[in-house]
Amino acid sequence: MQQKLVFSESYERFEDKYERSSHMVGTSMWEFEWCPKYRYKMFRKWKYRKLVEACIRRAASENKIKWIELNVQPDHVHGTAAIPMTMSPSKALQLLKGRSSYLFFRNHEKARLRYPKGHLWARGKFGASLGFIQVEVANNYVRNQDAHHGTAWVIE
């Protein structure tokens, strides 16, 4: 007769949300925020907001980063993401900022007039780890950025 391996109650509750590999079980969720260089309001226009959002999402999918919530404001990007357990948050932001910048300049060549050296993002960044209990609070905050900042979008 085979016995079933019994895990703790908290593990069973979140079993489908954990990342698994041969020697690892867990999840790494983070809240990230970063700004364009000189805090220029680069994404005031709706089409540029959607373009940079698509660039960030593509950069994330190429590096196995899963956005839980993402919000692009005229002068900053804010979101919650699940990164692979083998990746540090600093490396995740390096990959996201670098690749999204490259994709943005390829699709919006006039942006080079403002950033001739090709540095879209500022050097600074913010990252905070999240647990399953905190992730909903952070997601609500990210979703309501427009109301929080009183953002008015320019739609062309």
PDB file of C-alpha atoms in Angstrom, residues 76-146:
ATOM      1  CA  HIS A  76       6.578  56.246 -14.947  1.00  0.00           C
ATOM      2  CA  VAL A  77       5.827  52.534 -15.251  1.00  0.00           C
ATOM      3  CA  HIS A  78       4.353  50.616 -12.327  1.00  0.00           C
ATOM      4  CA  GLY A  79       3.479  46.938 -12.085  1.00  0.00           C
ATOM      5  CA  THR A  80       3.548  43.626 -10.288  1.00  0.00           C
ATOM      6  CA  ALA A  81       5.307  40.644 -11.843  1.00  0.00           C
ATOM      7  CA  ALA A  82       6.274  37.049 -11.150  1.00  0.00           C
ATOM      8  CA  ILE A  83       9.892  36.382 -12.064  1.00  0.00           C
ATOM      9  CA  PRO A  84      11.656  33.011 -12.305  1.00  0.00           C
ATOM     10  CA  MET A  85      13.142  31.804  -9.024  1.00  0.00           C
ATOM     11  CA  THR A  86      16.576  31.677 -10.666  1.00  0.00           C
ATOM     12  CA  MET A  87      16.487  35.405 -11.536  1.00  0.00           C
ATOM     13  CA  SER A  88      17.222  38.301  -9.205  1.00  0.00           C
ATOM     14  CA  PRO A  89      14.883  41.312  -9.277  1.00  0.00           C
ATOM     15  CA  SER A  90      17.767  43.520 -10.372  1.00  0.00           C
ATOM     16  CA  LYS A  91      18.469  41.249 -13.353  1.00  0.00           C
ATOM     17  CA  ALA A  92      14.754  41.175 -14.218  1.00  0.00           C
ATOM     18  CA  LEU A  93      14.608  44.968 -14.308  1.00  0.00           C
ATOM     19  CA  GLN A  94      17.818  45.121 -16.335  1.00  0.00           C
ATOM     20  CA  LEU A  95      16.317  42.797 -18.946  1.00  0.00           C
ATOM     21  CA  LEU A  96      12.939  44.576 -18.978  1.00  0.00           C
ATOM     22  CA  LYS A  97      14.364  48.088 -19.253  1.00  0.00           C
ATOM     23  CA  GLY A  98      17.034  47.220 -21.803  1.00  0.00           C
ATOM     24  CA  ARG A  99      14.925  45.172 -24.198  1.00  0.00           C
ATOM     25  CA  SER A 100      11.833  47.417 -23.949  1.00  0.00           C
ATOM     26  CA  SER A 101      13.980  50.466 -24.687  1.00  0.00           C
ATOM     27  CA  TYR A 102      15.434  48.780 -27.768  1.00  0.00           C
ATOM     28  CA  LEU A 103      11.972  47.750 -29.024  1.00  0.00           C
ATOM     29  CA  PHE A 104      10.505  51.202 -28.330  1.00  0.00           C
ATOM     30  CA  PHE A 105      13.183  53.011 -30.353  1.00  0.00           C
ATOM     31  CA  ARG A 106      12.807  50.519 -33.217  1.00  0.00           C
ATOM     32  CA  ASN A 107       9.065  51.231 -33.412  1.00  0.00           C
ATOM     33  CA  HIS A 108       9.134  54.974 -32.627  1.00  0.00           C
ATOM     34  CA  GLU A 109      12.156  56.451 -34.393  1.00  0.00           C
ATOM     35  CA  LYS A 110      11.271  60.086 -33.580  1.00  0.00           C
ATOM     36  CA  ALA A 111      11.921  59.347 -29.906  1.00  0.00           C
ATOM     37  CA  ARG A 112      15.622  59.440 -30.808  1.00  0.00           C
ATOM     38  CA  LEU A 113      15.289  63.205 -31.147  1.00  0.00           C
ATOM     39  CA  ARG A 114      14.675  63.459 -27.398  1.00  0.00           C
ATOM     40  CA  TYR A 115      17.054  60.637 -26.457  1.00  0.00           C
ATOM     41  CA  PRO A 116      19.893  60.714 -29.047  1.00  0.00           C
ATOM     42  CA  LYS A 117      22.069  58.260 -27.097  1.00  0.00           C
ATOM     43  CA  GLY A 118      19.250  55.705 -26.939  1.00  0.00           C
ATOM     44  CA  HIS A 119      18.757  55.717 -23.150  1.00  0.00           C
ATOM     45  CA  LEU A 120      14.989  55.739 -22.642  1.00  0.00           C
ATOM     46  CA  TRP A 121      14.928  54.754 -18.975  1.00  0.00           C
ATOM     47  CA  ALA A 122      16.498  56.494 -15.970  1.00  0.00           C
ATOM     48  CA  ARG A 123      19.085  54.613 -13.940  1.00  0.00           C
ATOM     49  CA  GLY A 124      16.887  54.347 -10.846  1.00  0.00           C
ATOM     50  CA  LYS A 125      14.350  51.691 -10.047  1.00  0.00           C
ATOM     51  CA  PHE A 126      12.077  50.477  -7.274  1.00  0.00           C
ATOM     52  CA  GLY A 127      11.399  46.881  -6.326  1.00  0.00           C
ATOM     53  CA  ALA A 128       9.593  45.303  -3.388  1.00  0.00           C
ATOM     54  CA  SER A 129       8.861  41.635  -2.791  1.00  0.00           C
ATOM     55  CA  LEU A 130       5.240  40.547  -2.483  1.00  0.00           C
ATOM     56  CA  GLY A 131       3.478  37.608  -0.899  1.00  0.00           C
ATOM     57  CA  PHE A 132       0.121  36.091  -1.828  1.00  0.00           C
ATOM     58  CA  ILE A 133      -1.619  38.245   0.786  1.00  0.00           C
ATOM     59  CA  GLN A 134      -0.066  41.543  -0.358  1.00  0.00           C
ATOM     60  CA  VAL A 135      -0.369  40.966  -4.105  1.00  0.00           C
ATOM     61  CA  GLU A 136      -4.057  41.997  -4.308  1.00  0.00           C
ATOM     62  CA  VAL A 137      -3.393  45.265  -2.462  1.00  0.00           C
ATOM     63  CA  ALA A 138      -0.507  46.046  -4.813  1.00  0.00           C
ATOM     64  CA  ASN A 139      -2.585  45.106  -7.888  1.00  0.00           C
ATOM     65  CA  ASN A 140      -5.406  47.429  -6.836  1.00  0.00           C
ATOM     66  CA  TYR A 141      -2.928  50.258  -6.375  1.00  0.00           C
ATOM     67  CA  VAL A 142      -1.402  49.638  -9.807  1.00  0.00           C
ATOM     68  CA  ARG A 143      -4.865  49.438 -11.451  1.00  0.00           C
ATOM     69  CA  ASN A 144      -5.932  52.767  -9.955  1.00  0.00           C
ATOM     70  CA  GLN A 145      -2.861  54.784 -10.959  1.00  0.00           C
ATOM     71  CA  ASP A 146      -4.885  57.017 -13.309  1.00  0.00           C
TER      72      ASP A 146
END
